[in-house]
Coordinates of C-alpha atoms in Angstrom, one line a residue:
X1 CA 226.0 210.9 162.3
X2 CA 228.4 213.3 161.6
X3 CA 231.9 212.9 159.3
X4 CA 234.0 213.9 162.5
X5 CA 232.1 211.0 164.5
X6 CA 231.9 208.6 161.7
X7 CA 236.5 209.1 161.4
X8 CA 236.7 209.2 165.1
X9 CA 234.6 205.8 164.4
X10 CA 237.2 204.7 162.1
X11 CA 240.4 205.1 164.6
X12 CA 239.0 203.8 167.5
X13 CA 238.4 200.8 167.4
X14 CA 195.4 175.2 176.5
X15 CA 185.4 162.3 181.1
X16 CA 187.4 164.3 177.8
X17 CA 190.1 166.3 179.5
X18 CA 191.2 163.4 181.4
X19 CA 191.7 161.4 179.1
X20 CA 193.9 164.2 177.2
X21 CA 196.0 164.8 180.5
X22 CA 196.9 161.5 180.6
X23 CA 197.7 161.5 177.0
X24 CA 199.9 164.6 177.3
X25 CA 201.2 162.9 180.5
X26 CA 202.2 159.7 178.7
X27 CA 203.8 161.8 176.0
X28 CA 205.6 163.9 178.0
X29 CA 207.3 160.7 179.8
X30 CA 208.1 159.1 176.8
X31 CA 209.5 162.2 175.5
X32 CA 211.7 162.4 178.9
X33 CA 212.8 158.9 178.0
X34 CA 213.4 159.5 174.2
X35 CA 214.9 163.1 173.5
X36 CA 215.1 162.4 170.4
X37 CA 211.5 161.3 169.8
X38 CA 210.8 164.9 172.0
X39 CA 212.6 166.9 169.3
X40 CA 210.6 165.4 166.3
X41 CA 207.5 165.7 167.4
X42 CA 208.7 169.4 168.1
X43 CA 209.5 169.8 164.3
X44 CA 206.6 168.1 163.2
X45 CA 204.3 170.5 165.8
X46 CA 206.4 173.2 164.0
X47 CA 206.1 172.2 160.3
X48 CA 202.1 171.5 160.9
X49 CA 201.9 175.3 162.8
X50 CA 203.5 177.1 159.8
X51 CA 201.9 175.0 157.4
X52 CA 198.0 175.9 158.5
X53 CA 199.5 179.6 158.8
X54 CA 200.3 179.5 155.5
X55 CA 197.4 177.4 154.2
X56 CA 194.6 178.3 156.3
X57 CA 195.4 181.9 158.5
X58 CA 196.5 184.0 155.8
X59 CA 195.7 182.2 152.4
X60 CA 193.3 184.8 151.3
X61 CA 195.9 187.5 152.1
X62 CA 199.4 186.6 151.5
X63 CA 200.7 187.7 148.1
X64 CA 202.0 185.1 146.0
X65 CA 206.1 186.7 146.4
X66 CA 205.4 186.8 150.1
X67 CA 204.3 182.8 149.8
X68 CA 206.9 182.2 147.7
X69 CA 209.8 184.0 149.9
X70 CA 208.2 181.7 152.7
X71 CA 208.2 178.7 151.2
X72 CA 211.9 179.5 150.5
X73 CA 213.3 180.1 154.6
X74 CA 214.6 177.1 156.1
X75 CA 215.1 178.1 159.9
X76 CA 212.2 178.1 162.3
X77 CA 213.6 182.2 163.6
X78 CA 213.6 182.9 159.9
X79 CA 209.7 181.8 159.7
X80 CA 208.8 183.2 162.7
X81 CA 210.5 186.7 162.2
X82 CA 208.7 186.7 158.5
X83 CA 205.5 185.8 160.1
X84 CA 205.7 188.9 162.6
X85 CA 206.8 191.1 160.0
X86 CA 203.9 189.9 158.0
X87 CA 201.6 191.0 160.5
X88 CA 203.5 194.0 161.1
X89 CA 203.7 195.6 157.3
X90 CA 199.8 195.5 157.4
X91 CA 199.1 197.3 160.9
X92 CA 198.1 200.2 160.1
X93 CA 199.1 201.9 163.3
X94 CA 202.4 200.2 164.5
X95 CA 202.3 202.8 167.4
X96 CA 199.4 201.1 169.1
X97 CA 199.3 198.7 171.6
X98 CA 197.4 195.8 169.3
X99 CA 197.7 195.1 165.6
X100 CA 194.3 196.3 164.2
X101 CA 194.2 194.3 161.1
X102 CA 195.4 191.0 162.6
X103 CA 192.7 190.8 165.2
X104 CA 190.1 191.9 162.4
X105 CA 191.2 189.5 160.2
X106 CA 190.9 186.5 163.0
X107 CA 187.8 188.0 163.8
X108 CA 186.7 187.4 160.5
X109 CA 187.6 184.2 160.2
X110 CA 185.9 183.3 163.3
X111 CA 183.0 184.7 162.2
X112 CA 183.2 182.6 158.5
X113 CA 183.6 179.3 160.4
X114 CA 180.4 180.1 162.6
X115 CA 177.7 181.7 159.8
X116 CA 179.1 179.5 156.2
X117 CA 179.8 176.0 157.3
X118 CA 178.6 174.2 154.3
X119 CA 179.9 170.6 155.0
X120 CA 183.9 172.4 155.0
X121 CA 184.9 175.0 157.3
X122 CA 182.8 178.2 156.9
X123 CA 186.4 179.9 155.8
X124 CA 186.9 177.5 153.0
X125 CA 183.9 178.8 151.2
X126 CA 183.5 181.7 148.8
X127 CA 181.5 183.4 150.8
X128 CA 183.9 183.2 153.7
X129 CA 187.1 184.3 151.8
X130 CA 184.8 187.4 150.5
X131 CA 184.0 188.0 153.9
X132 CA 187.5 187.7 155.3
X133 CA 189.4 189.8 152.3
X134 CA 186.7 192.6 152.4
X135 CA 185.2 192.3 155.4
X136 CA 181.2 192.6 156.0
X137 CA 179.6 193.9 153.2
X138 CA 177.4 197.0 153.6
X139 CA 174.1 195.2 152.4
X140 CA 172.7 191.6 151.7
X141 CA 169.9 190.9 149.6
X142 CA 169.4 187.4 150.7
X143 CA 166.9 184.7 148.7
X144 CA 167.7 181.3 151.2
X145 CA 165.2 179.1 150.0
X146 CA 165.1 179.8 146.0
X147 CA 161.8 179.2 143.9
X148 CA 159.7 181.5 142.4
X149 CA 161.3 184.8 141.3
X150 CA 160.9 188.1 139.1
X151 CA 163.9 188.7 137.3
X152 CA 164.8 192.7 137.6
X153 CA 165.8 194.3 134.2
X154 CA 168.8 194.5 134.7
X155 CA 168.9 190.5 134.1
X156 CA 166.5 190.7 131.4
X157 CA 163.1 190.5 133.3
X158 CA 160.3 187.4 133.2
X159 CA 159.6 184.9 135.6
X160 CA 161.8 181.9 136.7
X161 CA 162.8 179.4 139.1
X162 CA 166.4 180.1 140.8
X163 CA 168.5 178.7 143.4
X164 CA 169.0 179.7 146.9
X165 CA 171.2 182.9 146.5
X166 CA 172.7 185.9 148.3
X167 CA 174.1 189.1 146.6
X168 CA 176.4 191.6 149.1
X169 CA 176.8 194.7 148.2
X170 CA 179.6 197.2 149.2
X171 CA 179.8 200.5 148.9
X172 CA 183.4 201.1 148.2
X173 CA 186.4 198.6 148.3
X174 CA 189.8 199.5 147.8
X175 CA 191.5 198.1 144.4
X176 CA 187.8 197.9 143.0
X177 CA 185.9 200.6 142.9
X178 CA 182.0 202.0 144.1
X179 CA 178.5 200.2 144.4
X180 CA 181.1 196.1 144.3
X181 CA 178.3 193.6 144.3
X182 CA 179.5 189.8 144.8
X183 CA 176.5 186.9 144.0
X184 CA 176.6 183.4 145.6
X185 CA 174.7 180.8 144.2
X186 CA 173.8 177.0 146.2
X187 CA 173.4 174.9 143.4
X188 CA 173.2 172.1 145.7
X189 CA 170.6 173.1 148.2
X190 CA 173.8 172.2 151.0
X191 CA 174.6 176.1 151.9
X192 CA 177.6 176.0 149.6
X193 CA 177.1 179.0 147.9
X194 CA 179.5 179.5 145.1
X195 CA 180.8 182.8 143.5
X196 CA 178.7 183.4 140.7
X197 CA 180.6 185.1 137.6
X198 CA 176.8 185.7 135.6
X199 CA 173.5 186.6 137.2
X200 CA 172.2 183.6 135.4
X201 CA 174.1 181.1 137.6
X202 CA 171.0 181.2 139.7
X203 CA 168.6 180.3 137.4
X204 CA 167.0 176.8 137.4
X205 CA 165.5 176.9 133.8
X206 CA 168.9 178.3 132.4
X207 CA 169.4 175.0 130.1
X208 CA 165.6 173.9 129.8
X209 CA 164.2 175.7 126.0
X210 CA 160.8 177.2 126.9
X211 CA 161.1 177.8 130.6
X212 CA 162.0 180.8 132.6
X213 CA 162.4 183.1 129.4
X214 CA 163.4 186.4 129.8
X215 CA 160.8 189.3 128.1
X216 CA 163.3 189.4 125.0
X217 CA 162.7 185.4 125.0
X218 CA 158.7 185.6 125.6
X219 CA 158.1 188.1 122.3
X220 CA 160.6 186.8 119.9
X221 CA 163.7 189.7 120.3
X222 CA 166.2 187.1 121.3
X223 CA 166.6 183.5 122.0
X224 CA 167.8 180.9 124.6
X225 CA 171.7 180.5 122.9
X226 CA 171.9 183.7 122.8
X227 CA 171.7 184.0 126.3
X228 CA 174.1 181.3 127.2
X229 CA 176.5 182.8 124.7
X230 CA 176.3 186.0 126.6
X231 CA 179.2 184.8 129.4
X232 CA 181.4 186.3 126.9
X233 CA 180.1 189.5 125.2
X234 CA 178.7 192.1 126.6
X235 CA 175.2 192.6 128.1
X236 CA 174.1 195.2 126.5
X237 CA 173.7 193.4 123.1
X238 CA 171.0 191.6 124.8
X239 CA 167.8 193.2 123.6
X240 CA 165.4 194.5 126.5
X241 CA 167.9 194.3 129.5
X242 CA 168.5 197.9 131.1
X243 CA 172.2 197.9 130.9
X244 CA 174.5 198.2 133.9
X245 CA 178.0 199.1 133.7
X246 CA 179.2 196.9 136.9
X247 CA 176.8 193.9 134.9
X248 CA 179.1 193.8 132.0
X249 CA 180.8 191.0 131.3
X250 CA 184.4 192.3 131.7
X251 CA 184.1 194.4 134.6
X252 CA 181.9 190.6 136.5
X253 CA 185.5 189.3 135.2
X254 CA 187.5 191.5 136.6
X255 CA 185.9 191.9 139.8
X256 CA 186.1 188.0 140.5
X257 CA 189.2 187.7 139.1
X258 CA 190.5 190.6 141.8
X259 CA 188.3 188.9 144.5
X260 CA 190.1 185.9 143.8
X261 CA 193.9 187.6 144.8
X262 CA 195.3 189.0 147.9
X263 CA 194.6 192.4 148.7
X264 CA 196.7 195.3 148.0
X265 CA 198.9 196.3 151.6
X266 CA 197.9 199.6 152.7
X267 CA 201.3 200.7 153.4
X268 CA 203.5 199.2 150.9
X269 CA 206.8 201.7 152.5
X270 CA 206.7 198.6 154.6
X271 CA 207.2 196.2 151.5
X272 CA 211.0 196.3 152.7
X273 CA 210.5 194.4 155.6
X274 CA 210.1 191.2 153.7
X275 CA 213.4 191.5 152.1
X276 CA 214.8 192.4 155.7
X277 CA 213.5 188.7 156.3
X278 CA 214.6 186.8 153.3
X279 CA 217.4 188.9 152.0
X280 CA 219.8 185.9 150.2
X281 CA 222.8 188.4 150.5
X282 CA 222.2 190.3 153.2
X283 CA 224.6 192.8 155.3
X284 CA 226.3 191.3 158.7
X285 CA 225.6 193.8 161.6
X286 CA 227.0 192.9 165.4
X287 CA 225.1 194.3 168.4
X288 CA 226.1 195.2 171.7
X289 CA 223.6 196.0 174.6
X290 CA 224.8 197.6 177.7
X291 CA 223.1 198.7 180.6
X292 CA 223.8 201.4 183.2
X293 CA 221.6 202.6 186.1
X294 CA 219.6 206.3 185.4
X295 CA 217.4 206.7 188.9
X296 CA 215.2 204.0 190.2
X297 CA 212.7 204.0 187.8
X298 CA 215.2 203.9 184.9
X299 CA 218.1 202.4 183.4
X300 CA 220.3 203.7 179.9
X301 CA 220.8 201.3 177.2
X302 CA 223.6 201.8 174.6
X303 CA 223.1 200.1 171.5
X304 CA 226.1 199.6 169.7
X305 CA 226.2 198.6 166.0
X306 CA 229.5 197.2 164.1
X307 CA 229.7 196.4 160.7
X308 CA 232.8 195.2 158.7
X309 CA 234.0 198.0 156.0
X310 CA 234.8 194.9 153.8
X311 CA 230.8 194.3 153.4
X312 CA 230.0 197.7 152.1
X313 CA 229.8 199.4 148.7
X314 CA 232.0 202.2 148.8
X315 CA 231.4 204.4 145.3
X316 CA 233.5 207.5 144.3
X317 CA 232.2 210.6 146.1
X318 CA 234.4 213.7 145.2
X319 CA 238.5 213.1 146.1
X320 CA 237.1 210.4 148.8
X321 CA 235.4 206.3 148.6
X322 CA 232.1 206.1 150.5
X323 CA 229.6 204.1 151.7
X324 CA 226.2 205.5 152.8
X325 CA 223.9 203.6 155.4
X326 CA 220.6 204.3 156.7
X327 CA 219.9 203.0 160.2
X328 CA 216.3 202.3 161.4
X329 CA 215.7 201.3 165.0
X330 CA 212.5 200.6 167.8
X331 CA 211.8 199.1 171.1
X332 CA 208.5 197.9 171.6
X333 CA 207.4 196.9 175.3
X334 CA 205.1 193.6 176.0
X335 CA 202.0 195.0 174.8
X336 CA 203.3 196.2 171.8
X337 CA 203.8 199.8 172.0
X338 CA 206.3 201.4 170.4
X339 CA 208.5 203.1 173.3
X340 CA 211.6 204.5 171.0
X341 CA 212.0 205.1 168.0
X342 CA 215.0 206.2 165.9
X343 CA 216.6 206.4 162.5
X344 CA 220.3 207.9 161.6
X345 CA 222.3 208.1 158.2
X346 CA 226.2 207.6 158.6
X347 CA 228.5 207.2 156.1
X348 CA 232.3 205.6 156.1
X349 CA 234.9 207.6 153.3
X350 CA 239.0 206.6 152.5
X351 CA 240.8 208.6 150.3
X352 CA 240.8 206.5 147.3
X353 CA 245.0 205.0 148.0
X354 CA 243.5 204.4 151.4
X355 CA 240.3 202.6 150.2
X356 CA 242.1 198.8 150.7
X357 CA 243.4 199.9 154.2
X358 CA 240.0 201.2 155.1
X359 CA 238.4 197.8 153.9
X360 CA 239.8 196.1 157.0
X361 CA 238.2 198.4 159.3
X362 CA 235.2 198.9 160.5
X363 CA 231.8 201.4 160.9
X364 CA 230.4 201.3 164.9
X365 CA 227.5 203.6 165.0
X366 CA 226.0 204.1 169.2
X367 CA 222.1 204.9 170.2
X368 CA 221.6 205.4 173.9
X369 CA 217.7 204.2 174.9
X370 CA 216.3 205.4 178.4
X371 CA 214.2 202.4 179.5
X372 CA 211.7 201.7 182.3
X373 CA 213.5 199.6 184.8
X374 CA 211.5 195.8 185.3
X375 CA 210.4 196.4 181.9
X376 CA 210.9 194.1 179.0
X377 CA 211.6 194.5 175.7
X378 CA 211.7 194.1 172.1
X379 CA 214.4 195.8 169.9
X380 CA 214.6 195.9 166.2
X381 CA 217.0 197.4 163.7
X382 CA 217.4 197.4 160.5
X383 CA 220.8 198.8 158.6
X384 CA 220.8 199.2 154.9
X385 CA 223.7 199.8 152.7
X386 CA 222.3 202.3 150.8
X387 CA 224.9 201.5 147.7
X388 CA 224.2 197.7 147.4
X389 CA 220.9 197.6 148.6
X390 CA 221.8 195.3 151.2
X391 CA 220.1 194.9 154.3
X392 CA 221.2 193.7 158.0
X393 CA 218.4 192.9 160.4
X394 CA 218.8 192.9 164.1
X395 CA 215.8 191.6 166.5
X396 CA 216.9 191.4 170.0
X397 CA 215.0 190.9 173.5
X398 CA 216.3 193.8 175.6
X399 CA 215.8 193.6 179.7
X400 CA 217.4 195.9 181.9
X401 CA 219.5 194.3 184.7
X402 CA 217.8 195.0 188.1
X403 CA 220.7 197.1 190.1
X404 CA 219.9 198.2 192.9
X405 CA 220.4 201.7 194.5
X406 CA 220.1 200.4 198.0
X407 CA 222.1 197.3 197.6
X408 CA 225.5 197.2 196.2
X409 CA 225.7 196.6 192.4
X410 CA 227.3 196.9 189.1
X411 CA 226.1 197.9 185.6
X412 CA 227.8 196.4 182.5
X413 CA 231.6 195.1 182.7
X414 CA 232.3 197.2 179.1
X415 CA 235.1 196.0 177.7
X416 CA 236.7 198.8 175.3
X417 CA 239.6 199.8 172.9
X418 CA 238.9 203.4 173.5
X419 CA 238.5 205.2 177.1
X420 CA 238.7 209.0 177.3
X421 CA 238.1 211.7 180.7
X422 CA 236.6 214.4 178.8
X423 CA 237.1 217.8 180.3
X424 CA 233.1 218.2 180.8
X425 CA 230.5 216.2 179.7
X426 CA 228.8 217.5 176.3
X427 CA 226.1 219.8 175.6
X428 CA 224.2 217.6 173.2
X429 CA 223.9 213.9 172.9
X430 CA 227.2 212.3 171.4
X431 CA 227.9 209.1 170.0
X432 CA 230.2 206.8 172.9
X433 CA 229.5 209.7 175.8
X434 CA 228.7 208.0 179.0
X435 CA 228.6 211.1 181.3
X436 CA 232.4 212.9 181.1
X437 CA 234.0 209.7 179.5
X438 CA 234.2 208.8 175.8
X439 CA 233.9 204.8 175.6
X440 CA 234.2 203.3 172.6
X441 CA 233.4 199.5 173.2
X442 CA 234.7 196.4 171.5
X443 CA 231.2 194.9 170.0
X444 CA 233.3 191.5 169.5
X445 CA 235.4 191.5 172.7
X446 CA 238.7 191.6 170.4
X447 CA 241.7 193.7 171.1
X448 CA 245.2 193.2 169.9
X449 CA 248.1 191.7 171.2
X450 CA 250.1 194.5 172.6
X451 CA 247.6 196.6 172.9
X452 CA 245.3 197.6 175.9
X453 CA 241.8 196.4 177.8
X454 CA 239.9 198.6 178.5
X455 CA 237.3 198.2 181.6
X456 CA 234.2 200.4 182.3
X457 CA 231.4 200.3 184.2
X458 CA 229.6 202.0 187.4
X459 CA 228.4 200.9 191.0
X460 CA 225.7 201.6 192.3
X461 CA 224.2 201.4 196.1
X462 CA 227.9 201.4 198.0
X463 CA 227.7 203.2 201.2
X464 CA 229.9 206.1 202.2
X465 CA 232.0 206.3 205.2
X466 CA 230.5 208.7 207.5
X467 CA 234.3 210.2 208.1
X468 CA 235.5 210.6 204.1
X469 CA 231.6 210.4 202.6
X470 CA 233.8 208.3 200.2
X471 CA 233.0 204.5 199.5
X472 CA 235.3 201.9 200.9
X473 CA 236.2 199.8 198.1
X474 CA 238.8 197.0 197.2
X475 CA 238.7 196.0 193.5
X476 CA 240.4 193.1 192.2
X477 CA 241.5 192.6 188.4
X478 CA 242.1 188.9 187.2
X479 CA 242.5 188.0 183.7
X480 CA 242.3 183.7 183.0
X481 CA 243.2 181.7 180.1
X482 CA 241.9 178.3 179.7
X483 CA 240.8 178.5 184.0
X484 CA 244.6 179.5 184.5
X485 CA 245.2 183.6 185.8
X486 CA 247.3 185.0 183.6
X487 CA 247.2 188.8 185.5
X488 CA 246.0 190.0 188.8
X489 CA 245.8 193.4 190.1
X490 CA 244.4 195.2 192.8
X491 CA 243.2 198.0 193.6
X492 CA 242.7 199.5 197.4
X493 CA 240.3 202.2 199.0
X494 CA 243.0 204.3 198.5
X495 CA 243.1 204.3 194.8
X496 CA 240.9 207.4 192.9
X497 CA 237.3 206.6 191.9
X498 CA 235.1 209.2 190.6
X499 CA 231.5 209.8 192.5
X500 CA 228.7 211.5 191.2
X501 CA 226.1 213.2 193.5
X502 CA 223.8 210.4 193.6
X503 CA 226.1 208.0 194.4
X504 CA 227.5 206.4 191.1
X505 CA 230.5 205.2 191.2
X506 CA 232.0 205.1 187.6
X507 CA 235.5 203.1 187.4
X508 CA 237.8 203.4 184.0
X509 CA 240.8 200.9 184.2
X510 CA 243.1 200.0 181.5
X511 CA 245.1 196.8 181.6
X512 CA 247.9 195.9 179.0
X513 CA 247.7 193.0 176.9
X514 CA 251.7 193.2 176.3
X515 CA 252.9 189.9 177.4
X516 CA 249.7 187.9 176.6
X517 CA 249.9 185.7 173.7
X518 CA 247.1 185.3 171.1
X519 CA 243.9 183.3 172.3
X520 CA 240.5 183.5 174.3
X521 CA 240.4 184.8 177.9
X522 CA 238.5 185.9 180.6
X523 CA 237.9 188.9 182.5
X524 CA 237.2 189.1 185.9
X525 CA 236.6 192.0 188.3
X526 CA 235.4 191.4 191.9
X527 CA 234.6 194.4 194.1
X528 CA 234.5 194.5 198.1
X529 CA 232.7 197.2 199.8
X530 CA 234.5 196.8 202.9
X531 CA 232.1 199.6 204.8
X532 CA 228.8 197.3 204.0
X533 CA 231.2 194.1 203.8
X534 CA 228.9 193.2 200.2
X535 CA 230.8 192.1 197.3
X536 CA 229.7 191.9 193.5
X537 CA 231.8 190.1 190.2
X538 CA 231.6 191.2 186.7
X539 CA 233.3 188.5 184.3
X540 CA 233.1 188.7 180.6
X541 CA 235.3 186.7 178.0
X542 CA 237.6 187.7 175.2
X543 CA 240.0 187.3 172.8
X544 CA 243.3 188.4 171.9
X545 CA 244.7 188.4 168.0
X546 CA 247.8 189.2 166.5
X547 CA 248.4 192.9 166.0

């Protein structure tokens, strides 16, 4: 955004189902009778769905700040905006229509529960949250039924009894390194298999002198205890074991230890959404959505921003007090894909002896969208003040209104403090340009006393008088306070409207607010075509405060 935009800114201002039907038939009609009752067992259905998110969907996976920043939100929005960011930091291609790494990692749980129920759901298991963090691994050397077996060298060699067990091996996984190998040991003959930290978890003899020994044990090099007192040194004391460096003792630490936390996000740029979501002092950002008609496929949507100069960090910049913001913005349609994207720096600057004045103003920064008509969306923006570090998050559903080209019809009733007739329109896309007019909307619907209203907005779909090819139209102008008209105006046929070649109509009108006291109103425009004899009413409310 440029400096001449930003002070232009600154001036203007889902036998058995049966049985559950009836149940949820008999709930539903007590709930009818006891609203109150309806509303708990809402929260309770709410607490109990963020509670096995947290517990059970993403235990293995959530980082112990990102549980911690949850545990801390009190509103249901807060949770379920942290939740969707959640999933949305770790897709790693937001562009796309799914979220890769959330339907893996359901996948994967799905998987758990079916192939390691032990007794407790297959995901509880170690085996399960191994398979969930890291995925399938790219080998299994599996041993399901124990007994006899040959130690390899590696674990000292000789013949012993083990447990059922199951090594996986991975080639490479991110955070640990080549050639990972995780063992699982069932102890209890149940299919519990347990992370094992030591290869000799598996062993039956382990604690029984004279079974099971180990070549070392069988000639005399070592001994039993020294064995078990091998959990904590290093393996290659141990005479006649062929070393390995993933067997040591620290690195089997280490790699359980890391197995044991939530993975690393792939795209930790992102990390700043989870502030956007818990932010304890974050920065206040209004939004206004408007909506005019493009062709009949689609429609324009200016977003306008407003944020209160009082809430910024202004910090000396030259002969001048400013405040630098970065502004991030996307629509994403029902599918998920990202249809728009955008991202703008503005910045607001006061002389210094100007600074406190400036404080009561205010930074509006505009984005026009073109949008598929009958589409729905999904718009979210983020505003940072780059000299605080605070952040303003905006998440907003975005539909555009169905106005017709055949029918008569309106687009937004914009209510502004600033309206302009430019001589032409601009070259290049400008901040507050609708077509030749410059339109600086109120984002609050305030305007002072004494000062003036500004109406915009365009018709669409009024027919043209074969004689004139103009439209026919009456437009009436009513302002109410408290259900009492206050002002009423009209306009006739007669009165200038300017037309565009396809047929938009776009009307600027400016009523004074002189002799209106302080207070909220209403707005109210009705238009008559009287060639088609259709009418259509635009009503929004605002408010007058003292100059």
């Amino acid at each position: 955004m440029s400096g001449e935009a930003m002070r232009d800114g600154e001036r203007l201002i889902g036998p058995l189902a049966v049985l559950l039907w009836v149940a949820l038939v008999a709930a539903g009609s007590l709930a009818a009778q006891d609203p109150a009752g309806e509303r708990k067992l809402r929260q309770e259905e709410a607490r109990d769905y963020f509670s096995k998110w947290l517990e059970q969907d993403v235990k293995y996976v959530i980082s112990e700040e990102e549980r911690e920043i949850f545990r801390k939100l009190g509103t249901r929005e807060e949770k379920e905006r942290f939740i969707e960011q959640f999933w949305t930091r770790r897709d790693p291609d937001p562009r796309t229509a799914h979220n890769e790494f959330k339907e893996e990692h359901y996948r994967r749980i799905a998987y758990a529960n079916d192939h390691f129920d032990a007794g407790i759901d297959g995901w509880r298991t170690d085996r399960g949250r191994i398979y969930i963090v890291f995925g399938p691994p790219d080998s299994i050397d599996r041993n399901p039924s124990g007994g006899a077996y040959d130690r390899p060298f590696h674990e000292g060699g000789g013949a012993t009894a083990v447990f059922p067990f199951e090594i996986w091996r991975y080639r490479r996984l991110e955070g640990l390194g080549s050639d990972v190998e995780f063992e699982f040991v069932d102890k209890s003959y149940t299919g519990d298999y347990q992370l094992a930290l030591s290869a000799d978890e598996k062993d039956v003899f382990l604690n029984m002198a004279g079974h099971g020994m180990t070549l070392a044990e069988q000639i005399g090099m070592a001994t039993r205890l020294q064995r078990l007192s091998m959990k904590g040194a290093t393996r290659e004391l141990y005479p006649m074991m062929r070393h390995r460096i993933k067997d040591s003792a620290f690195l089997r630490y280490e790699t359980y230890s890391r197995a044991q936390a939530a993975p690393e996000l792939k795209r930790p740029e992102l990390r700043e959404a989870v502030d956007v979501s818990i932010s304890f002092d974050p920065l206040p950002v209004r939004l206004r959505l408007d909506h005019f008609l493009l062709n009949e496929r689609q429609a324009l949507i200016p977003l306008t921003l407003e944020i209160q100069n009082r809430d910024l960090a202004y910090r000396p910049a030259g002969p001048v007090q400013r405040a630098d913001l970065a502004v991030y913005g996307r629509l994403t349609n029902l599918s998920g894909r990202v249809t728009n994207e955008f991202e703008d720096d503005l910045f607001s600057a006061f002389p210094a002896d100007q600074l406190e004045q400036g404080r009561n103003r205010r930074t509006l920064f505009q984005k026009v969208v073109v949008v598929d008509r009958g589409t729905r969306y999904k718009l979210e923006l983020v505003v940072k003040d780059l000299g605080s570090g605070n952040v303003g998050v905006v998440s907003r559903g975005v539909a555009p209104a169905a106005s017709s080209v055949e029918a008569l019809s309106a687009s937004s009733l914009v209510l502004a403090d600033y309206i302009e007739q430019l001589p032409e329109a601009p070259e290049q896309d400008a901040m507050f340009v609708l077509g030749d007019f410059k339109v600086r909307p109120s984002v609050s619907n305030t305007f002072p006393q004494g000062g003036t209203l500004g109406l915009y907005y365009q018709l669409y779909g009024a027919p043209l008088d074969q004689t004139t090819f103009s439209p026919s139209l009456q437009i009436e102008y009513r302002l109410l306070r408290g259900g009492q008209v206050v002002h009423e105006s009209r306009e006739d046929p007669d009165s200038p409207l300017q037309i565009y070649n396809d047929g938009r109509i776009v009307v600027a009108k400016g009523l004074p607010l002189t002799d209106l006291p302080p207070g909220r109103y209403q707005a109210e425009v009705r238009v008559r075509d009287l060639i088609g004899n259709e009418s259509v009413d635009l009503k929004t409310p605002f408010r007058i405060e003292p100059d």
